[in-house]
Tab-separated table of C-alpha atoms in Angstrom:
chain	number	residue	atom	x	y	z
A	1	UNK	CA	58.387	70.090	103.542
A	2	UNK	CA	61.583	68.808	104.038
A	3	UNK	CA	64.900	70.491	101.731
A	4	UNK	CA	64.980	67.307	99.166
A	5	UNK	CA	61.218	67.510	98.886
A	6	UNK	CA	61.644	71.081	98.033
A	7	UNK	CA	64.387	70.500	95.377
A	8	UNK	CA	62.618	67.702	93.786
A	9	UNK	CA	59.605	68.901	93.440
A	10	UNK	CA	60.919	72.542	91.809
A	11	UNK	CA	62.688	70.537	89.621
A	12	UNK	CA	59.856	68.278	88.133
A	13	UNK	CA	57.922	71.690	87.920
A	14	UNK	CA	60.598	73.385	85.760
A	15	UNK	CA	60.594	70.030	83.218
A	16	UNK	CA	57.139	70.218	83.003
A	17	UNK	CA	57.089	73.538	81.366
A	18	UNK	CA	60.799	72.840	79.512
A	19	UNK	CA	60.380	74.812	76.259
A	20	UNK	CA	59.182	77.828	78.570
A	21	UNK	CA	62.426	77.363	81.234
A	22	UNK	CA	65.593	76.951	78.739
A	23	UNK	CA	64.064	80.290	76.715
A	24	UNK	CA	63.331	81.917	80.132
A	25	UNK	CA	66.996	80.445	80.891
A	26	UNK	CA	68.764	82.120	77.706
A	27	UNK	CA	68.556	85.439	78.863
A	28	UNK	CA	70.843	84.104	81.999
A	29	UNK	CA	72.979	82.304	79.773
A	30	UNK	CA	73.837	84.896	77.354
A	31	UNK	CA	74.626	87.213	79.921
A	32	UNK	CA	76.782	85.251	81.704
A	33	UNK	CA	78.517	84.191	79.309
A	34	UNK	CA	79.033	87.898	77.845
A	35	UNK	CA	80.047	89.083	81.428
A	36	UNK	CA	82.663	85.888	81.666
A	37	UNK	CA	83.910	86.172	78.401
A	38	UNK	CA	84.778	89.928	78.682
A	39	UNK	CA	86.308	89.452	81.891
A	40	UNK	CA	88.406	86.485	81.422
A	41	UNK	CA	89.850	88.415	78.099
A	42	UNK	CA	90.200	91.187	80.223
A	43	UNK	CA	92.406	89.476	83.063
A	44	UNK	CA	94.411	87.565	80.113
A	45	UNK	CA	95.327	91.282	78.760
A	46	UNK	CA	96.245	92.210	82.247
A	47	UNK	CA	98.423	89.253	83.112
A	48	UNK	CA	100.119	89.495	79.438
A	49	UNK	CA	101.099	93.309	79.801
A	50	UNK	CA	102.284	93.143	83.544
A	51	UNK	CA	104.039	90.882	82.723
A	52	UNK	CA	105.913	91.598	79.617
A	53	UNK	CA	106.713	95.070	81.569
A	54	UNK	CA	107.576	93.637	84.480
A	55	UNK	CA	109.810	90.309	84.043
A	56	UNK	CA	111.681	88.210	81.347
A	57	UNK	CA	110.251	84.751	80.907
A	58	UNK	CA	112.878	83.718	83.164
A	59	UNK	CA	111.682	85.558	85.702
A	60	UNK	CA	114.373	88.577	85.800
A	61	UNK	CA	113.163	91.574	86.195
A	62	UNK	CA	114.647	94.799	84.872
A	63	UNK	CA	114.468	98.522	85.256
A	64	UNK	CA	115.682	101.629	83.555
A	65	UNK	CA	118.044	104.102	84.704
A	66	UNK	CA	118.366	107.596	82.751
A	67	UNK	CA	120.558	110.733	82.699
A	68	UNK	CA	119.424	114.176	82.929
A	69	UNK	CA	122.256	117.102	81.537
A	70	UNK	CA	121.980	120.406	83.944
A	71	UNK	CA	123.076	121.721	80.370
A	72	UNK	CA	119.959	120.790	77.670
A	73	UNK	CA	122.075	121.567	74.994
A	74	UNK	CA	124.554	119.219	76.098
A	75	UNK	CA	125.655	116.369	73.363
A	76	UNK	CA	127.644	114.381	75.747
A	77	UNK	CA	126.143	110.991	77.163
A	78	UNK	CA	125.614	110.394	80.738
A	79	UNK	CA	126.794	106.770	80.976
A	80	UNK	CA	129.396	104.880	79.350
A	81	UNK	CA	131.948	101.966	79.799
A	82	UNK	CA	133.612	103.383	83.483
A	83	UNK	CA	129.845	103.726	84.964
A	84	UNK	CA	129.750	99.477	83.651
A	85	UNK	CA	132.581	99.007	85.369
A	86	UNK	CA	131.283	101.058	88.685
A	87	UNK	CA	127.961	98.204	88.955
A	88	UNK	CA	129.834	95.246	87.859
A	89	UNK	CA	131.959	95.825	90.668
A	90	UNK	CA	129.191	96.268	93.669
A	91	UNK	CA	126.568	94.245	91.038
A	92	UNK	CA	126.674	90.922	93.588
A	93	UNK	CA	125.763	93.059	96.559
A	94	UNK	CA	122.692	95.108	94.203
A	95	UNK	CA	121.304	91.686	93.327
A	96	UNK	CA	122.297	92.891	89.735
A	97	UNK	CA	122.448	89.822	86.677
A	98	UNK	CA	123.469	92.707	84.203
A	99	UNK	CA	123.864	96.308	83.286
A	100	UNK	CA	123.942	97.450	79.408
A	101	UNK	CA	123.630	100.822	77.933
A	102	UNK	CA	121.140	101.474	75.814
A	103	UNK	CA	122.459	103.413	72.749
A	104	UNK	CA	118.723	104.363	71.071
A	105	UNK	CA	115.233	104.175	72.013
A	106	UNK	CA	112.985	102.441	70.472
A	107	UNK	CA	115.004	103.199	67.145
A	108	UNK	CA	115.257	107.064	67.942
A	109	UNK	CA	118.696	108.769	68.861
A	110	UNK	CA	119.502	112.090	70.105
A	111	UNK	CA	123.061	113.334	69.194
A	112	UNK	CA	125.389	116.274	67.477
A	113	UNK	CA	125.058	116.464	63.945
A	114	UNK	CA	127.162	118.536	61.207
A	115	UNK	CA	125.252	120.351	58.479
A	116	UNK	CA	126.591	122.651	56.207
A	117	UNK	CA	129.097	123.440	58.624
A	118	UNK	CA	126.820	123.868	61.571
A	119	UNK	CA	126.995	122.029	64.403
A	120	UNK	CA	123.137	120.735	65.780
A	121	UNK	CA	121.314	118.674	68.150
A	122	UNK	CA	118.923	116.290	66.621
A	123	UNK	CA	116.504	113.507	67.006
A	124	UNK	CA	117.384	110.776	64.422
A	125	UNK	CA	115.592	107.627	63.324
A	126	UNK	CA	117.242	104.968	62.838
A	127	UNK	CA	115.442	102.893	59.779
A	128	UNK	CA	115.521	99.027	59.781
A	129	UNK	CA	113.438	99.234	56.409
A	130	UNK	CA	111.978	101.221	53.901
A	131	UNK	CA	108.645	103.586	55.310
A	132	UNK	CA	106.217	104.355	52.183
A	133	UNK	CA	104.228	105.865	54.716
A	134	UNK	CA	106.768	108.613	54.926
A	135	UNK	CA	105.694	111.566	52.709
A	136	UNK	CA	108.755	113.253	50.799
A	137	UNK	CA	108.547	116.825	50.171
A	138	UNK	CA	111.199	116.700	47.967
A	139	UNK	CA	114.092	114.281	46.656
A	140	UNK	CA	113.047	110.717	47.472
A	141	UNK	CA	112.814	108.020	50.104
A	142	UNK	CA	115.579	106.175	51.889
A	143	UNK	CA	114.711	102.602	49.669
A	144	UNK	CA	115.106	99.046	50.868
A	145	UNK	CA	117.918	98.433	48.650
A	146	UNK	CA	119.625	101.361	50.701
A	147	UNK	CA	119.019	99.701	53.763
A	148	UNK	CA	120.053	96.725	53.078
A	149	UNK	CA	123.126	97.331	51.026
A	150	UNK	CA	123.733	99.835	54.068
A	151	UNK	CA	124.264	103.110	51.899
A	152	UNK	CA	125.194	106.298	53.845
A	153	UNK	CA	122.033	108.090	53.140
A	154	UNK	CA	119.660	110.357	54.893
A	155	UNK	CA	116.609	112.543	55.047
A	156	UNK	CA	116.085	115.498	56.919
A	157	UNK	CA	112.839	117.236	58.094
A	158	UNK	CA	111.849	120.090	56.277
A	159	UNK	CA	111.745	122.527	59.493
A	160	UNK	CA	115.746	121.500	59.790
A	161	UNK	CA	116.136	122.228	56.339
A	162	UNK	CA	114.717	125.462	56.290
A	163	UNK	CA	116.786	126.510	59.300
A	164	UNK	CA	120.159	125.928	57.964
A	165	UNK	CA	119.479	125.748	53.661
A	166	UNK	CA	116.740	128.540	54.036
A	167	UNK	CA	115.013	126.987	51.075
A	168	UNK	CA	114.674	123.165	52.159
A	169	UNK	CA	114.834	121.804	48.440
A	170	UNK	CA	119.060	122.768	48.569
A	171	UNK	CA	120.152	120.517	51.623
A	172	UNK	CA	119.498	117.666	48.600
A	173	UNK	CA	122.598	115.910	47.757
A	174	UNK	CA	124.454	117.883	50.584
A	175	UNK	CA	126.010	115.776	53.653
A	176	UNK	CA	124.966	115.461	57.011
A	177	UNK	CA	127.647	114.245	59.206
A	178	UNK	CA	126.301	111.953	62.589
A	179	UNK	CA	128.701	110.279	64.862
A	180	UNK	CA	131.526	110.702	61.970
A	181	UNK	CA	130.052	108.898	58.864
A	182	UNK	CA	128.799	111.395	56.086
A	183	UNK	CA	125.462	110.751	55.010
A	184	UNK	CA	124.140	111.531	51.813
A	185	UNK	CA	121.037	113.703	52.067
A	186	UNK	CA	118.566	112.016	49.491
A	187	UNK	CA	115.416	113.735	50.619
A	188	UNK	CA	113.197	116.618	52.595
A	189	UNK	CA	110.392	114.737	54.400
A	190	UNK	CA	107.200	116.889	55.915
A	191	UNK	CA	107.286	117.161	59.944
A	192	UNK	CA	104.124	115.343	60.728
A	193	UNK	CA	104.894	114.767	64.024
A	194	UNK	CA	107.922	117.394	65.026
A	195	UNK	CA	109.497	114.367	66.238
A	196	UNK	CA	112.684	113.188	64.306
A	197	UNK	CA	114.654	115.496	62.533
A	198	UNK	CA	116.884	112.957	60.462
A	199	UNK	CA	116.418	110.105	59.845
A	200	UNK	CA	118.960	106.998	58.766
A	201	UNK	CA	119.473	103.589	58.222
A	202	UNK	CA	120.008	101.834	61.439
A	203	UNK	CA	122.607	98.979	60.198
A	204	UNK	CA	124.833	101.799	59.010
A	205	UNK	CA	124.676	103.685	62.122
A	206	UNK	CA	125.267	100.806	64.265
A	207	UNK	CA	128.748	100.714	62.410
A	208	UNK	CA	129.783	103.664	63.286
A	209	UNK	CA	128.700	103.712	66.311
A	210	UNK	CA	130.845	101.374	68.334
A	211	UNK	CA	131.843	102.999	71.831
A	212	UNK	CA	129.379	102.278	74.240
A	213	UNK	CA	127.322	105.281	75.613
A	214	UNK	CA	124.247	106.232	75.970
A	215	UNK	CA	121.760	108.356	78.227
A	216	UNK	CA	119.515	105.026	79.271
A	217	UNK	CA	121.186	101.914	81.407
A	218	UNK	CA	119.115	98.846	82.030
A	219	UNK	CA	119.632	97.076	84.875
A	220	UNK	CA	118.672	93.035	84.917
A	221	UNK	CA	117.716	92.043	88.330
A	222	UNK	CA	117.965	88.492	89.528
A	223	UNK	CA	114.489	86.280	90.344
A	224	UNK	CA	113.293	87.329	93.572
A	225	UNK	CA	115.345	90.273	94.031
A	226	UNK	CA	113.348	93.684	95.483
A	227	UNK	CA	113.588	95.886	92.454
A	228	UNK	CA	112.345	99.166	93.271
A	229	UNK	CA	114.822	99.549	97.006
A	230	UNK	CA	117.606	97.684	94.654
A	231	UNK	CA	117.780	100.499	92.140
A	232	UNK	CA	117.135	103.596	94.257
A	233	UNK	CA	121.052	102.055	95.703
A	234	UNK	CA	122.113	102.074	92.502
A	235	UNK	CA	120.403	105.685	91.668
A	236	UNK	CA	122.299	107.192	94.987
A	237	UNK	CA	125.503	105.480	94.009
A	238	UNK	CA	125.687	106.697	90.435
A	239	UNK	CA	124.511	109.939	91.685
A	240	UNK	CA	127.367	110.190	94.002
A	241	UNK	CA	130.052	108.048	91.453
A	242	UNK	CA	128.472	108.320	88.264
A	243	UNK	CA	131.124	109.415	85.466
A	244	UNK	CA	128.791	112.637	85.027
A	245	UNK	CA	127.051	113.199	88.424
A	246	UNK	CA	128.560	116.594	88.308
A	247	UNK	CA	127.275	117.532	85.375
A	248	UNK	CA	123.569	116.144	86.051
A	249	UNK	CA	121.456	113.944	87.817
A	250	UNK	CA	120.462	109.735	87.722
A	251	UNK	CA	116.772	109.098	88.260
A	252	UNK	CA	114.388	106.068	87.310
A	253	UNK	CA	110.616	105.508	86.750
A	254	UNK	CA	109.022	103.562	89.753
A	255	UNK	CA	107.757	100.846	88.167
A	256	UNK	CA	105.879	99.409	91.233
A	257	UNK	CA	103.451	102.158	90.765
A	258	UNK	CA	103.132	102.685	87.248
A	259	UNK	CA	102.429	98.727	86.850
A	260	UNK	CA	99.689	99.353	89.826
A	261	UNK	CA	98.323	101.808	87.672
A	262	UNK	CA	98.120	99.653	84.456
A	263	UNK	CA	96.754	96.953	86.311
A	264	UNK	CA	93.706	99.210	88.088
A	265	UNK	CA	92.797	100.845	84.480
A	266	UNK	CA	92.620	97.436	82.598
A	267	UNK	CA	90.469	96.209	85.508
A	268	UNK	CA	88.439	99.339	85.378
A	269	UNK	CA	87.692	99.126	81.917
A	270	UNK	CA	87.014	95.540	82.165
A	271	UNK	CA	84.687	96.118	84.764
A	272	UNK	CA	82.972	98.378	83.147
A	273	UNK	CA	82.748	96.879	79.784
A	274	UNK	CA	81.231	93.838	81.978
A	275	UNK	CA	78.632	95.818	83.944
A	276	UNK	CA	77.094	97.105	80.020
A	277	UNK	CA	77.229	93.619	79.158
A	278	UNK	CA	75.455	92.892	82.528
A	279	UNK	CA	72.593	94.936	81.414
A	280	UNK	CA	71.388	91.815	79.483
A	281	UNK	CA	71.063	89.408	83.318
A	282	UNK	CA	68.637	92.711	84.274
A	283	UNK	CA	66.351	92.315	81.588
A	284	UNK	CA	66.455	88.073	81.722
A	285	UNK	CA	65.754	88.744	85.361
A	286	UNK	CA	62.151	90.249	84.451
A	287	UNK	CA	62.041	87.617	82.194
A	288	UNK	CA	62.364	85.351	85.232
A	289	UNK	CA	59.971	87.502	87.511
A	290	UNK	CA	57.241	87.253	84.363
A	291	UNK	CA	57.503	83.325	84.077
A	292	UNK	CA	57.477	82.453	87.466
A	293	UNK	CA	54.287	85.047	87.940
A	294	UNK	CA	52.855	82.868	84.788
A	295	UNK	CA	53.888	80.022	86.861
A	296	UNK	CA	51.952	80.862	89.933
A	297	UNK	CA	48.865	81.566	88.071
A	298	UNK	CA	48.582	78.378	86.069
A	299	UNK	CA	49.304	76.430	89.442
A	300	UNK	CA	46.837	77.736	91.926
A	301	UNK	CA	44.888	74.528	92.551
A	302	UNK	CA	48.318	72.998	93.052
A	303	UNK	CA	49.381	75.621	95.925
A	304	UNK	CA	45.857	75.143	97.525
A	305	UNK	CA	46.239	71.438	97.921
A	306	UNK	CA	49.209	71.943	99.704
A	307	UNK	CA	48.042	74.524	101.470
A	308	UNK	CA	44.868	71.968	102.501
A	309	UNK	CA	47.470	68.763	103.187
A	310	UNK	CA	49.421	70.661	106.180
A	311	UNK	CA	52.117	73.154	103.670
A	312	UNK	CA	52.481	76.317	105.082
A	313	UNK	CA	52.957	79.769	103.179
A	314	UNK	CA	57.143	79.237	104.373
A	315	UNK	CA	57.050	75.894	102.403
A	316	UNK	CA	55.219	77.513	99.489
A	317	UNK	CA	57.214	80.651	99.044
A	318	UNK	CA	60.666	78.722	99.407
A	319	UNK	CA	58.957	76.384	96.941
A	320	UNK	CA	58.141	79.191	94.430
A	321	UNK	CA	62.090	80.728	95.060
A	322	UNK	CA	63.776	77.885	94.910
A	323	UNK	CA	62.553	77.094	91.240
A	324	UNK	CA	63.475	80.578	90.237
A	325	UNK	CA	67.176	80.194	91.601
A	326	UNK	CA	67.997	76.797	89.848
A	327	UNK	CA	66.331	78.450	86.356
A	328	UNK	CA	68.986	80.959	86.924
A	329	UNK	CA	71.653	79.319	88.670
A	330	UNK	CA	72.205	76.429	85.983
A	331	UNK	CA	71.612	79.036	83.575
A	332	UNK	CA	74.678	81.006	85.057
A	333	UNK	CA	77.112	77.275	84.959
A	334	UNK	CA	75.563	77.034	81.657
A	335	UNK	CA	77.148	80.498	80.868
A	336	UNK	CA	80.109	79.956	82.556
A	337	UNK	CA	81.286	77.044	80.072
A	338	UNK	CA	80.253	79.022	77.337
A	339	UNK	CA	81.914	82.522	78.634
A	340	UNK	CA	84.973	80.539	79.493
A	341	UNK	CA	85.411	78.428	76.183
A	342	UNK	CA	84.147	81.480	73.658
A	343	UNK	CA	86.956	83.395	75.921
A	344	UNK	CA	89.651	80.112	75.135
A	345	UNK	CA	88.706	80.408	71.726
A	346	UNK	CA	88.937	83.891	71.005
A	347	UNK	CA	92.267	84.161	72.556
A	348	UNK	CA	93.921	81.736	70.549
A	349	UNK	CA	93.637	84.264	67.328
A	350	UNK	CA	95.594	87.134	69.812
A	351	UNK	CA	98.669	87.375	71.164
A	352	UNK	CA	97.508	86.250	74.786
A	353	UNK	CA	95.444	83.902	76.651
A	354	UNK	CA	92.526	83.992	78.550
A	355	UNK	CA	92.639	83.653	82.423
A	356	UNK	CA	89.536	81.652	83.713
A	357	UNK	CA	89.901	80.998	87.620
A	358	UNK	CA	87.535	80.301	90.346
A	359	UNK	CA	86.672	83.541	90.912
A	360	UNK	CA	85.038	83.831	87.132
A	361	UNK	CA	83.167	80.691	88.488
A	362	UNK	CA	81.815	82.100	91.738
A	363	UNK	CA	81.178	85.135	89.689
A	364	UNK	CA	78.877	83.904	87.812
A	365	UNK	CA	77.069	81.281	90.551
A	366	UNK	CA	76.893	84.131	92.935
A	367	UNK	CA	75.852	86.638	89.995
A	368	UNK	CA	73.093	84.046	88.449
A	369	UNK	CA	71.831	83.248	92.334
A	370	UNK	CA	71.269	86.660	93.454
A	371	UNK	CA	69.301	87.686	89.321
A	372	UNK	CA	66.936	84.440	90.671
A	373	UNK	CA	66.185	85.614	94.399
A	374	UNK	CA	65.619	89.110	93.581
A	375	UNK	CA	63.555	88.490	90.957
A	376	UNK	CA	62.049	85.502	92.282
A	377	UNK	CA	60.845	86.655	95.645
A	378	UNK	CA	57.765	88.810	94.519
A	379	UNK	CA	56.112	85.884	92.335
A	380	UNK	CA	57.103	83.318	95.662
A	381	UNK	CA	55.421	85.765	98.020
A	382	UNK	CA	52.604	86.540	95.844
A	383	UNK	CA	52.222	82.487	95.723
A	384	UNK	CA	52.967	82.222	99.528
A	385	UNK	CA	49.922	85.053	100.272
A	386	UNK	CA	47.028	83.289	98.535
A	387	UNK	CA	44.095	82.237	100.845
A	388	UNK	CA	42.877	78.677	100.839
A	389	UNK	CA	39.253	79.835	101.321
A	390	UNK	CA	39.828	82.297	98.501
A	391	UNK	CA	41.109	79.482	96.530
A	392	UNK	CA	38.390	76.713	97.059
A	393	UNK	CA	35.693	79.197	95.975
């Protein structure tokens, strides 16, 4: 039988039994579309957080450059205004756009502080509003009204307090002196996470805090520029120039790697999420392998009049396999469309968006074709193997 014979006639043979083939079919389609849907969430997560780590959205990249004191107890910053000057003067031949020091992290400072006379090294927060979630051990919280009105007040960790008060509950309405400004000591909060051992409003630090130093520089790369050999120059030359190389040493996270590393554990977990998901195209496989064994039962006069008009076991077994690749093939595009839009939809309630590409599609055509020929190949051979003799009797 020639290929379009083939094709034709599996497909008249799947509409024949059409209530049987699209519920046969839904197994493929839900799967699919679970496996799709998962993945194409999975590469829009992966795309998103490269991304945000890696480049601005106009495609500068940056990197950050920190200071490390041979002294721990040190309270002097490793970079200020002379080490801005060093990079703006070499930054054409670094590739550099810009160089700024950054003054906290994420909202979290360490300098010198002054209580009751004794100078200490401490972690403060810097508040830009009012945390209920804070619990007070004594006195009261640092209010919104505080913050924005930008009162000098401040709360100190209850571990600090013991260390210099002895009883915590007499550092309230003492002063705790940071970068000049007194602060008003308004409340003993419990050390949940050892972390911070003051904390501040931010807007009233920021005030104070006007010269421009800082342990952290963040260097702004131009597009296209190689970041990683780009700041390893910059590393040697502050190492060898930097306003306190003597005193300690430059060094930077290589991003190349860590972002490698983000990238393989979001597609690991994605992968893995998939192949449970996957679990569902196993079982709609046997589904497949039981209807098309149905199939071959109900149809053995068919396959011995074929047999009888010249078809060979070849033509009947490709036959037989073709019609369980197209149940599961157009049941894979049908799960495509509906992995790829559920995945559309979904993503417009996050902060990302789904990436669908033609490899999603050939997943899930190559995925849906292989479910039909390994299941489909036992029911095709049993049909190819039937004796005409056997059958006329």
């Amino acid at each position: 039988m020639r290929a379009a014979e083939l094709f034709f006639t599996a497909i008249r043979s799947l509409l024949a039994n059409r209530r049987r083939s699209i519920l046969t079919m839904l197994g493929i389609v839900i799967g699919i579309a679970s496996v799709i849907t998962i993945i194409s969430l999975g590469k829009g997560v992966e795309k998103a957080t490269l991304k945000n780590l890696q480049a601005s959205n106009s495609g500068k990249q940056s990197t950050v450059v920190e200071y490390y004191a041979d002294d721990l107890n040190a309270a002097e910053s490793g970079f200020n205004e002379s080490d801005l000057s060093l990079l703006n003067s070499a930054g054409a031949s670094f590739g550099l756009a810009e160089a700024h020091i950054i003054n906290d992290d994420n909202g979290t400072v360490d300098v010198q502080a002054s209580l009751n006379g004794s100078e200490q090294n401490v972690t403060v927060k810097l508040l830009k509003r009012s945390s209920s979630e804070q619990e007070i051990s004594a006195g009261h919280n640092i209010s919104q009204n505080n913050i924005t009105f930008a009162d000098p007040v401040a709360l100190i960790s209850k571990k600090l307090a013991a260390s210099i008060y002895i009883q915590p509950n007499r550092a309230l309405d003492t002063a705790v002196i940071v970068n000049g400004i007194s602060y008003h000591v308004i409340g003993v909060f419990e050390n949940a996470d050892d972390f911070h051992d003051i904390m501040i409003p931010k807007n009233v630090y920021e005030k104070s805090n006007i010269s421009n130093v800082g342990n952290k520089l963040k260097l702004v790369f131009n597009r296209g520029e190689n970041v990683s050999k780009q700041t390893k120059k910059i590393v040697s030359l502050l190492n060898k120039q930097g306003s306190h190389h003597l005193q300690g040493s430059y060094e930077h996270i290589e991003m190349g790697s860590i972002l490698k590393g983000i990238g393989s554990v979001i597609n690991s977990l994605t992968y893995f999420i998939s192949a449970i998901a996957g679990i569902s195209l196993f079982i709609a496989g046997i589904g497949v392998m039981n209807m098309m064994y149905i199939s071959v039962s109900e149809r053995t006069r068919e396959i011995g009049i074929r047999l009888a008009i010249g078809a060979t076991p070849k033509n009947i077994l490709f036959q037989f396999l073709l019609e369980a690749v197209l149940l599961t093939g157009i049941g894979g595009l049908i799960g495509f469309g509906i992995g790829g839009g559920l995945a559309w939809l979904i993503s417009l309630f996050l902060p990302f968006r789904a990436v669908i590409g033609v490899g999603s599609f050939l997943l899930a055509f190559c995925v849906s074709t292989f479910v039909g020929i390994l299941f489909g190949i036992l029911p095709a051979k049993n049909a190819a193997n039937k004796n005409l003799i056997d059958i006329l009797r």
